[in-house]
XYZ file of C-alpha atoms in Angstrom:
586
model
C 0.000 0.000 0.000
C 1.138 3.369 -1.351
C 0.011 6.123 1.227
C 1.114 8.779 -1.024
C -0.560 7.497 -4.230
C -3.739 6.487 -2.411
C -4.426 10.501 -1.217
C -3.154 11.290 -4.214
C -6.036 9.821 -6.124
C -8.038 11.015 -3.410
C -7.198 14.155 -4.030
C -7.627 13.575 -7.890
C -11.477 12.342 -6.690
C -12.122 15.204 -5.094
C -11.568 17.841 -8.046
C -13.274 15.125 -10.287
C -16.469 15.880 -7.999
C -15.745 19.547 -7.746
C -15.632 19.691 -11.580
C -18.720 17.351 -11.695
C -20.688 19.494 -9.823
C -19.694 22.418 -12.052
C -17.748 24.123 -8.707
C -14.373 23.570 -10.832
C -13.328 23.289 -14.755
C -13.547 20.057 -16.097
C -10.215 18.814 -17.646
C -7.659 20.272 -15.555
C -4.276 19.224 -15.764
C -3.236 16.995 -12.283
C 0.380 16.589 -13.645
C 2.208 18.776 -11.216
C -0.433 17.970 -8.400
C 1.713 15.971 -5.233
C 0.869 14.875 -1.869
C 3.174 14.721 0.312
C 4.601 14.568 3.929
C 3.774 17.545 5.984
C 7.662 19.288 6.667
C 5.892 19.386 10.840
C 4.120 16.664 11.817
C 1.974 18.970 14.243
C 0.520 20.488 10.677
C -0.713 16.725 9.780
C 0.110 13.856 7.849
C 0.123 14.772 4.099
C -0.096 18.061 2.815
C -1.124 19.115 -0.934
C -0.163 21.411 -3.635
C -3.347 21.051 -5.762
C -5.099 24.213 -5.031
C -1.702 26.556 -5.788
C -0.852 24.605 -8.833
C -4.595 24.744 -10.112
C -5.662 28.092 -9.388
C -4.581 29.830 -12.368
C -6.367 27.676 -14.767
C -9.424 27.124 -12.958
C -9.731 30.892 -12.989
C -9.431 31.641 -9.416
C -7.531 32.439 -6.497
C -5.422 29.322 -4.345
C -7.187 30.002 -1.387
C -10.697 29.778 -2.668
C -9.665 27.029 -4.891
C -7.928 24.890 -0.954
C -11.426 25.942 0.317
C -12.920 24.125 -2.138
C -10.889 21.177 -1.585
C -11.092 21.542 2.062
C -14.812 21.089 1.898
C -14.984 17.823 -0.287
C -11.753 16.576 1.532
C -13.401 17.098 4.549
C -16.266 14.231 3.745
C -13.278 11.477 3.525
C -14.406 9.453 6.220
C -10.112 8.680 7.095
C -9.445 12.253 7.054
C -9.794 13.991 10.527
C -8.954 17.591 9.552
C -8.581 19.065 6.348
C -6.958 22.701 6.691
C -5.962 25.778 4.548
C -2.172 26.496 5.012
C -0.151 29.744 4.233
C -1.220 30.898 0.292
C -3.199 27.973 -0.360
C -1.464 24.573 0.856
C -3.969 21.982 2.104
C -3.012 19.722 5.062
C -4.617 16.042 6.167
C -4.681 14.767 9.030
C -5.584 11.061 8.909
C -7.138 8.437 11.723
C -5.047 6.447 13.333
C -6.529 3.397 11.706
C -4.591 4.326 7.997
C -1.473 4.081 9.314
C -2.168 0.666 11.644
C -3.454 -0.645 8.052
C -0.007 0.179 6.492
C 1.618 -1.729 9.519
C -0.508 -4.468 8.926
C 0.285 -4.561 4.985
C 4.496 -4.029 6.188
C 3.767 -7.180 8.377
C 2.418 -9.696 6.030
C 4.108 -8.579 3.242
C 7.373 -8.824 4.626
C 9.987 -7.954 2.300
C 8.156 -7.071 -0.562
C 6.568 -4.251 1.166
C 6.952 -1.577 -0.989
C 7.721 -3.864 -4.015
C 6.259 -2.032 -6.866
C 4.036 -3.809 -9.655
C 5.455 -4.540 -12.568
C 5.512 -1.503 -14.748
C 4.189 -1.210 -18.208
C 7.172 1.380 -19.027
C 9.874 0.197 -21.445
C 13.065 -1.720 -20.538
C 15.998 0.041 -18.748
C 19.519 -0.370 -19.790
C 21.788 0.532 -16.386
C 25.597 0.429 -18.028
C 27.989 0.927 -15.151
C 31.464 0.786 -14.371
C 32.994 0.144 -17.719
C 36.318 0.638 -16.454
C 38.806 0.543 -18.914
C 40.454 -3.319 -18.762
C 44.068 -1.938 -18.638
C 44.461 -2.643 -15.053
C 42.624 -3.130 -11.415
C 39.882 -0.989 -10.517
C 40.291 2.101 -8.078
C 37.991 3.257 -5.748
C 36.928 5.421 -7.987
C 35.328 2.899 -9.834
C 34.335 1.142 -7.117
C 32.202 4.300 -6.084
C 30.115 4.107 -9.848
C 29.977 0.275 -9.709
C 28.012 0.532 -6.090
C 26.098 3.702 -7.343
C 24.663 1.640 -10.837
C 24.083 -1.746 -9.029
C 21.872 0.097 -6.541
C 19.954 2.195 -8.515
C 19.621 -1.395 -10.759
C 17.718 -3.227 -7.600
C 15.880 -0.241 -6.981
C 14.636 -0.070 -10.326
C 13.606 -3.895 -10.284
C 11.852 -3.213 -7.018
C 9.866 -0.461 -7.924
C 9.190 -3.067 -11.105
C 10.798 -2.037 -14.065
C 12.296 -4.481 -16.207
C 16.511 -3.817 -15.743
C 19.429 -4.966 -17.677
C 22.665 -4.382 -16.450
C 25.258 -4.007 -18.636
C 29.381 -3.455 -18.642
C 31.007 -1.555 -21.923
C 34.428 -2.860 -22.677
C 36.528 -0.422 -24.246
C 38.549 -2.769 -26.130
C 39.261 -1.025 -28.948
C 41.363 2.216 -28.152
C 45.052 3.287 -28.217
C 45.238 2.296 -24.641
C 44.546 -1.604 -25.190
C 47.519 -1.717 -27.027
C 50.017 0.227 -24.234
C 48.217 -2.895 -22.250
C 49.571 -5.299 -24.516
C 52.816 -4.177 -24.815
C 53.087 -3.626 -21.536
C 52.165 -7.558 -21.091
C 54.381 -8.082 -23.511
C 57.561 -6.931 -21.598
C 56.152 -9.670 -18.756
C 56.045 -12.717 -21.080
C 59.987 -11.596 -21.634
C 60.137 -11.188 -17.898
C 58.215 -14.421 -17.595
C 60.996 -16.125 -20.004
C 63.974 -15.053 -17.434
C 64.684 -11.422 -19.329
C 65.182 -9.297 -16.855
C 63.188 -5.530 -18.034
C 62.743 -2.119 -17.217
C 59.166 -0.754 -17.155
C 59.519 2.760 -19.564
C 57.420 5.577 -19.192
C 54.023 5.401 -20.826
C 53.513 1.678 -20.110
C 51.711 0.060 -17.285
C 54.008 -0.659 -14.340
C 51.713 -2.258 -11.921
C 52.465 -6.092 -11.557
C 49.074 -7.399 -12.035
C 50.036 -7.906 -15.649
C 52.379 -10.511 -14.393
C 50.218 -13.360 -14.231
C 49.449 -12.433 -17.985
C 52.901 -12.668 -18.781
C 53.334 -16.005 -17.019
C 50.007 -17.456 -19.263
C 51.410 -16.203 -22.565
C 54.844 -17.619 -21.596
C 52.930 -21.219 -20.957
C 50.967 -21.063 -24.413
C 53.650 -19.764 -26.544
C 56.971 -20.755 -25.014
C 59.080 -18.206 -26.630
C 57.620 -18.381 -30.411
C 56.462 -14.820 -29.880
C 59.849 -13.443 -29.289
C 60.715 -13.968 -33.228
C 57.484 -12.399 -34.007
C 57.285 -8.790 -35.319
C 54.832 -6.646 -33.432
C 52.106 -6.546 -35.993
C 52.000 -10.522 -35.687
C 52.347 -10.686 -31.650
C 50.320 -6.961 -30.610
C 47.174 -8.860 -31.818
C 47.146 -11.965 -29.973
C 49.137 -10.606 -26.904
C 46.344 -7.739 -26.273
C 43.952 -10.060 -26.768
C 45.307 -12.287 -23.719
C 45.959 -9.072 -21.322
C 42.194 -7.720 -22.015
C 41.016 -11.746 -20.937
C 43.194 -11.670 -17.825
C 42.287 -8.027 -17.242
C 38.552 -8.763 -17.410
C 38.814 -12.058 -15.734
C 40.030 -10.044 -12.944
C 37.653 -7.470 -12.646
C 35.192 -9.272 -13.097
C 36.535 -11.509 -9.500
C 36.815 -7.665 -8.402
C 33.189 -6.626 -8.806
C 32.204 -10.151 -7.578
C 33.442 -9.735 -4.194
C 31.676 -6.310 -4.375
C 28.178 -8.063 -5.045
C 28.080 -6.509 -8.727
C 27.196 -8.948 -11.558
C 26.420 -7.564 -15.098
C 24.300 -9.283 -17.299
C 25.911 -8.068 -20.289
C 29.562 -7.296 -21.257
C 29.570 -5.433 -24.540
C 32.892 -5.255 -26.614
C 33.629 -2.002 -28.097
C 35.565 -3.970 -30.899
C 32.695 -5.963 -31.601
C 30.892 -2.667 -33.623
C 33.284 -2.647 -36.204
C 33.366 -6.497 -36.834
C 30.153 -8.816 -35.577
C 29.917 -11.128 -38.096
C 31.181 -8.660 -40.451
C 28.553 -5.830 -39.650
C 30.077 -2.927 -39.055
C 27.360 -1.309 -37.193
C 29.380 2.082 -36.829
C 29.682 2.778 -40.620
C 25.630 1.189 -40.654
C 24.802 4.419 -37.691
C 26.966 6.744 -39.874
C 25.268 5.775 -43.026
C 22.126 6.255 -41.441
C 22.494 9.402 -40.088
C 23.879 11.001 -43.775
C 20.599 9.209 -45.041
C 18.695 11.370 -42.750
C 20.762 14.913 -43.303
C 22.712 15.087 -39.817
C 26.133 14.931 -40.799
C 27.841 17.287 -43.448
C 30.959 18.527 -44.038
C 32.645 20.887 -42.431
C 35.653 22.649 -40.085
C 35.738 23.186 -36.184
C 36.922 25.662 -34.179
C 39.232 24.312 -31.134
C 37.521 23.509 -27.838
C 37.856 26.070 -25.341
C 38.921 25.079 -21.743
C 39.106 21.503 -22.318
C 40.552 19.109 -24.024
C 39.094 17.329 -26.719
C 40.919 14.395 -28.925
C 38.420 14.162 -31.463
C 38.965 17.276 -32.790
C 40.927 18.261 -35.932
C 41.964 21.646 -37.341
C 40.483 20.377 -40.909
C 37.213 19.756 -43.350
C 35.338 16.686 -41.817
C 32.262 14.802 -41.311
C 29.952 16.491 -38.273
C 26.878 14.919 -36.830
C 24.846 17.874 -36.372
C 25.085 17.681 -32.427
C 23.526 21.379 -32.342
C 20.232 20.143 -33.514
C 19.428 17.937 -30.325
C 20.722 20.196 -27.676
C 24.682 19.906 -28.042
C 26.769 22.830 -27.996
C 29.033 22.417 -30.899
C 28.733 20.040 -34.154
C 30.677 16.858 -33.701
C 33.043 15.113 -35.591
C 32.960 10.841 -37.017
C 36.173 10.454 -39.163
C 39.500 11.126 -37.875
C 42.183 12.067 -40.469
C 42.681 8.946 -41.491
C 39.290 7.587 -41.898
C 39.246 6.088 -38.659
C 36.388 6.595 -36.541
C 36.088 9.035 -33.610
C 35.500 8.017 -30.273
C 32.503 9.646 -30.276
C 31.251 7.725 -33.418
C 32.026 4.392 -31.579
C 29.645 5.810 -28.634
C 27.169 6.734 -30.872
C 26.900 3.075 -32.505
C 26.947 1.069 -28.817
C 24.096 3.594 -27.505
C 21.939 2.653 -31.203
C 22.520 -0.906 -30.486
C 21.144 -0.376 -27.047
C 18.147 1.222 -29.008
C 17.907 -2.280 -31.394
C 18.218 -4.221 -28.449
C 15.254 -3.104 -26.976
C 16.014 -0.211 -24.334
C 14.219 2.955 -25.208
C 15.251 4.034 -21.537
C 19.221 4.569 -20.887
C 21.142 5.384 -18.539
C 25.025 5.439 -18.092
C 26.924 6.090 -14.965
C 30.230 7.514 -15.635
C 33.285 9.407 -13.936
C 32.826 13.238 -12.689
C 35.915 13.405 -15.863
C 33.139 12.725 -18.254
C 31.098 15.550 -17.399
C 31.784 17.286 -20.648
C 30.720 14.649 -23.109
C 27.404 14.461 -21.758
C 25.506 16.660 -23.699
C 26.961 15.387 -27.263
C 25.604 11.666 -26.241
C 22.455 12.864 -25.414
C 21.728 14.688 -28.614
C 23.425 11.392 -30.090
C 20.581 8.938 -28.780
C 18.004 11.593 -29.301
C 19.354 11.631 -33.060
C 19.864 7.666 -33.714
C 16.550 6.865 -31.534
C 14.656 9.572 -33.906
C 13.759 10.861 -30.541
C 11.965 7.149 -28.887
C 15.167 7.151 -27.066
C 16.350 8.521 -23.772
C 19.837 8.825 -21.943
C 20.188 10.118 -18.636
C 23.598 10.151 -17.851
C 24.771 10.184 -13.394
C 28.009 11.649 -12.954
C 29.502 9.857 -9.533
C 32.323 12.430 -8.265
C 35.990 11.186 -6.564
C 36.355 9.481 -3.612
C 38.668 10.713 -1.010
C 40.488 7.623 0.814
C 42.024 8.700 4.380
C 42.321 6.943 7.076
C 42.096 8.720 10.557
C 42.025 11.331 8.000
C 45.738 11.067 6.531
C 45.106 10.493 2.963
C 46.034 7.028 2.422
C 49.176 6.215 0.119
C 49.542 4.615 -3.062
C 49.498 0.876 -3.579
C 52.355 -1.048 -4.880
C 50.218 -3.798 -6.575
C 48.818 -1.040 -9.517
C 51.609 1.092 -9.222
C 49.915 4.397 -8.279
C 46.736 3.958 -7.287
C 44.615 2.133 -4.190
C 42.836 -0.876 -5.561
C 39.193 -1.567 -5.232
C 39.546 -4.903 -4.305
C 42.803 -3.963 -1.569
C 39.357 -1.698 -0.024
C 37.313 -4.322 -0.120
C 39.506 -6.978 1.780
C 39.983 -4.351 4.965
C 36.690 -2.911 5.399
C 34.218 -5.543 3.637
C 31.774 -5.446 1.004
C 29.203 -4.145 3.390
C 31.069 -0.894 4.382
C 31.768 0.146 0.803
C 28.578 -0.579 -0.748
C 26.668 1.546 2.107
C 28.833 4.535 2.452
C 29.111 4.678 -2.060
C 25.483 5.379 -1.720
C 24.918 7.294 1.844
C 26.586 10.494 0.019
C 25.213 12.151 -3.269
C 26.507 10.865 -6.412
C 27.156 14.484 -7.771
C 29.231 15.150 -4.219
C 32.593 14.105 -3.629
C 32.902 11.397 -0.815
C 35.887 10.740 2.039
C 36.297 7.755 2.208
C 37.781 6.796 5.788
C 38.531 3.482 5.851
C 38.741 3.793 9.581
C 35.755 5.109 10.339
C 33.689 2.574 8.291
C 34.691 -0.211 10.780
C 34.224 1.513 13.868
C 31.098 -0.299 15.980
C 29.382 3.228 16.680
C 26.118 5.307 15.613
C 28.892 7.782 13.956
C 29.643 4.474 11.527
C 26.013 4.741 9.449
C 26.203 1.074 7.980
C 26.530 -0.666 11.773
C 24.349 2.346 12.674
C 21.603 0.417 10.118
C 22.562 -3.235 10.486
C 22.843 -2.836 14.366
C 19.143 -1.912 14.328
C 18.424 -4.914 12.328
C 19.987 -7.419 14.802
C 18.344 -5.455 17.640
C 15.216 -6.517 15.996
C 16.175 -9.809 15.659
C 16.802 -10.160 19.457
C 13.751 -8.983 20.404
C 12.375 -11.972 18.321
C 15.084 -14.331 20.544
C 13.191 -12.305 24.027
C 10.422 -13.162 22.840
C 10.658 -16.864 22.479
C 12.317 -16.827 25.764
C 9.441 -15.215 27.141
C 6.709 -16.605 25.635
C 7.706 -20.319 23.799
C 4.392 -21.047 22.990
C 3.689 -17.727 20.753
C 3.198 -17.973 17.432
C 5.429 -14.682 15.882
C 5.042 -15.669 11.772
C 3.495 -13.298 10.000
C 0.147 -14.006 9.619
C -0.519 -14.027 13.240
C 1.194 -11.108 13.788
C -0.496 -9.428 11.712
C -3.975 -10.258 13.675
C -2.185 -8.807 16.797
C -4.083 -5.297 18.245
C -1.915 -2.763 16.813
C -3.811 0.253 18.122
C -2.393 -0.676 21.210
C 0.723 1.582 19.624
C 0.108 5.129 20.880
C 3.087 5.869 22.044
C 4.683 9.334 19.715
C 7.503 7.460 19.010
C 5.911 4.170 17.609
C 3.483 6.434 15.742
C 6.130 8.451 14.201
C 7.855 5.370 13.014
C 4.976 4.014 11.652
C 4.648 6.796 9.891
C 8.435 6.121 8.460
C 7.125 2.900 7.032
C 4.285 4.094 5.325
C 6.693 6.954 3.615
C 8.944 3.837 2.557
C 7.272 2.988 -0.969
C 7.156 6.357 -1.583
C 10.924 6.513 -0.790
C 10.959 3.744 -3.219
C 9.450 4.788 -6.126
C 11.611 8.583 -5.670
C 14.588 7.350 -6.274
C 13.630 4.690 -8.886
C 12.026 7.992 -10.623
C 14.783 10.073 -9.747
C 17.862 7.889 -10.311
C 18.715 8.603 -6.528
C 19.605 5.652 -4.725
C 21.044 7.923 -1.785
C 17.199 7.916 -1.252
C 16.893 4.680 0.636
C 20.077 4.884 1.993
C 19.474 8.171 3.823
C 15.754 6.381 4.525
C 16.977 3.776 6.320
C 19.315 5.366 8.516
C 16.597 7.905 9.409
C 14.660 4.726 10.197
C 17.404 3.064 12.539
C 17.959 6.186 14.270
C 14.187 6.459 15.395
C 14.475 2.943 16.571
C 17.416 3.032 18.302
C 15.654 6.124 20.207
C 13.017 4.120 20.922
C 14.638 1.155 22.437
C 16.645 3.490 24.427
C 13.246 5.127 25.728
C 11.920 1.915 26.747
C 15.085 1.568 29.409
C 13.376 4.028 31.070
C 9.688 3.583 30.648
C 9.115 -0.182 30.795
C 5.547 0.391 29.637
C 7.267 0.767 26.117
C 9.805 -2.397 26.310
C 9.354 -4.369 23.190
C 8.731 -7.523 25.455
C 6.375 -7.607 28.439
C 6.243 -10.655 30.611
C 3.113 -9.433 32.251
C 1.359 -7.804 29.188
C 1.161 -11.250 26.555
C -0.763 -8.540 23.896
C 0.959 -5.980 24.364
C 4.030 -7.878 23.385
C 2.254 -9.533 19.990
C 1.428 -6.082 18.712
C 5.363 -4.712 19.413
C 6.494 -7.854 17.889
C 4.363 -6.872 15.065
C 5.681 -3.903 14.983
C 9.546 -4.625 15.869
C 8.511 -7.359 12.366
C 7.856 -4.513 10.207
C 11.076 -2.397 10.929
C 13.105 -5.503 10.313
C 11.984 -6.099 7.291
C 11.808 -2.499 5.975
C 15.528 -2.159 7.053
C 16.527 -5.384 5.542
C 14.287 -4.579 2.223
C 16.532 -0.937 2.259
C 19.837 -3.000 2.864
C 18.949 -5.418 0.163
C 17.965 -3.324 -2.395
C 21.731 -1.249 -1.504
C 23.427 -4.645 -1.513
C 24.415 -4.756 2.395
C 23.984 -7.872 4.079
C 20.947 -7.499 7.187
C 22.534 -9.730 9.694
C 20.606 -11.178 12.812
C 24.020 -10.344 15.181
C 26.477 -8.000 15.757
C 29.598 -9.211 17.390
């Protein structure tokens, strides 16, 4: 049960029957029309916009118009007050009995409360990470990998149909640094002894490459010229690089459906489904020939002081035209990008989205206008920018590592602090803000630590279930009966204002499925710990409010009920971020 779109239709009801008795327009436009919580919970439950986003097209005034509404809110038999606020806002205040009919739903559907229905919309392509595989990942990456695999469960809760995909960038200049690079540790491998120069990849995770070529090829590649041994060599490093991400984003609970090659555009079967999106857009009039003027404040490597091919960028919202042929007929990067977001198209995903490095800020708008233009506008790319991550500890930054030769490695992050502490603090800051990452801080057993902060609430839940049974042996604390216990006995502020909190939670829910925010839940459920947490520490002093009552055997069914639905909202949140709920804390 949706609290939020239940008034909301309510709401929708009641200007049907003003318009129906000729009081209002008929016809008016409900699209920016929201209910929502009140910002002070002495104001009410929900409050409305309706009357100040109607007024000026029913012809009136907002305050007449939240009079209106007032009046034929005022008949709901679940609203208790209905009240004009400020220049025309409309407060509700509901009966108690709406929100113990949400705790009953949060108790028997466990946790798929606030599991949305599967949606009608069109499939959603989530492509995340897509580091490039010339090395380990960085925190960095780490940061975008948690940020896309979140928003991915989030979007299958709310119920849209998710894919989640992984671009390999196979086919650049920098694959082949890798490979030579790999190269100089199959010689190593063969006893040479070799100097790492400048411009090649020093880190020593391409020794194990080295060691495989040097086991398939003995030293046949040696007597090789490059053009003969740059082929197959890059072609082992990328496997071994990938193999090895791939064990990286494992033990960080990411697994994409899809791995796309880059270097499979230019040669799937022989399709070469760049020149195919070129060709198409010169069929349709969007690229011509002409020159560029040089980027200002940033670099750009696709561009070329000469005549060349532009995709009119301009016409879908880009700054500049954008070039498709390098000088020597070779395709821009851009063109490549514009050829894997069509095939996203063919494949079936209308809906994009990308989640890249704060770097890429600047290329955003020319991939945009790009799907706009190969999609003939049935496509749509939003693009989330995920900023750096600091890494301190005790707030030192934290030095280098000597496994990738100048960076910390994602997985080196993962093996101190576990999966759990990364995945929840990648999501329990803003994607668009930069995050310090303390790897001290994220173990510490404290309410400043906000994943135990979450999790310890969960297991505090669970041992009120182990009270219980102490307690009581005979009770029977599934769901179903639970959910037949007397939960108006719950009166108290602070079990009604966390009731509340799980009624807002499919609301939550659907926000940042909508929005793309999956700092939504993450926030959510810490708000929803700490309000527990205060509770059980108010029941220490007023045993009337302990969770389990020896002397009071329905009293304790209805907190158990209760206690039932904040686990399993908590665990729902932690599931849908990836972080284990566990039923201890040692």
């Amino acid at each position: 049960m949706n609290l939020f779109e239940t008034y909301s239709a309510r709401v929708a009801a009641a200007i049907a029957a003003l318009a129906e008795r000729g009081a209002l327009p008929a016809g008016l436009d409900l699209g920016r029309v929201v209910v929502e919580p009140t910002k002070d919970p002495a104001h009410g439950d929900l409050a409305t916009n309706a009357a100040m986003v109607l007024a000026k097209e029913a012809g009136t005034n907002p305050r007449a118009l939240a009079a209106l509404l007032v009046e034929q809110l005022g008949k709901d038999a679940e609203i208790v007050k209905a009240e004009i606020a400020g220049p025309g806002f409309i407060n509700l205040t509901l009966q108690p009995s709406v929100f113990t009919a949400i705790l009953k739903d949060a108790v028997e559907r466990g946790l798929d409360y606030g599991r949305g229905a599967p949606k009608p919309h069109p499939r959603v392509n989530v492509e995340y990470v897509s580091a490039n595989p010339t090395g380990p990942m960085h925190v960095g990456h780490g940061r975008g990998a948690v940020f896309g695999d979140a928003l991915a469960n989030i979007l299958a809760f709310a119920g849209h149909d998710v894919t989640r995909e992984y671009y390999i960038n196979d086919a650049g200049a920098q694959v082949d640094v890798l490979a030579r690079s790999a190269f100089l540790r199959y010689r190593e491998a063969l006893g040479e002894t070799i100097t790492i120069p400048e411009g090649l990849y020093p880190g020593d995770y391409l020794v194990s490459v080295g060691n495989t070529l040097a086991k398939a090829h003995g030293d046949a590649l040696l007597a090789k010229p490059e053009s003969e041994w740059l082929p197959l060599v890059r072609a082992a490093a990328i496997d071994g690089m990938m193999a090895m991400i791939r064990d990286d984003l494992a033990a960080l609970g990411v697994v994409h459906q899809v791995f796309f090659s880059e270097r499979s555009l230019q040669n799937d079967g022989g399709v070469d489904a760049v020149a195919e999106t070129i060709a198409d857009l010169r069929a349709r009039d969007l690229i011509y020939q002409g020159r560029l003027p040089p980027p200002k404040g940033q670099k750009d490597e696709d561009w070329e002081d000469r005549e060349q091919a532009l995709f009119r960028a301009t016409q879908f919202g880009d700054d500049v035209d954008r070039p498709l042929l390098k000088s020597d007929g070779s395709y821009t990067y851009f063109a490549n990008d514009i050829a894997y977001h069509r095939s996203k198209f063919t494949r079936g995903f209308p809906q994009m989205i990308d989640v890249w490095g704060a770097d890429h800020g600047g290329y955003v708008k020319r991939m945009q206008a790009a799907v706009k233009a190969v999609t003939a506008g049935q496509g749509a790319l939003d693009v989330k920018l995920c900023q750096l991550v600091k890494l301190l500890r005790n707030g030192e930054p934290v030095k280098m590592s000597k496994r990738s030769g100048d960076f910390v490695t994602l997985r080196e992050v993962i093996d101190e602090v576990g999966r759990d502490a990364v995945r929840f603090m990648m999501i329990f800051r803003k994607n668009d803000a930069t995050l310090d990452f303390d790897l001290a801080k994220v173990v510490e057993q404290s309410k400043d630590n906000p994943v135990f902060y979450v999790q310890y609430a969960h297991a505090r839940c669970a041992s009120i279930f182990r009270q219980a049974r102490e307690a009581y042996p005979d009770l029977d604390v599934s769901p179903a009966a639970l959910a037949q216990a007397d939960l108006a006995r719950l009166t108290d502020e602070s079990e009604v204002g966390i009731v509340k909190l799980i009624a807002a939670y499919p609301r939550i829910i659907e926000g940042a499925a909508t929005a793309h925010e999956p700092h939504r839940v993450a926030f959510f459920v810490h708000e929803l710990a700490s309000a527990f947490h205060s509770l059980w520490n108010k029941g220490k002093d007023s045993p009337q409010l302990r969770f389990v009552n020896q002397t009071d055997r329905e009293s304790t069914v209805a907190r158990l009920a209760f206690v039932h639905a904040v686990r399993s909202v908590l665990a729902s949140g932690l599931a849908v971020a990836g972080v284990a709920a566990p039923e201890e804390m040692r």
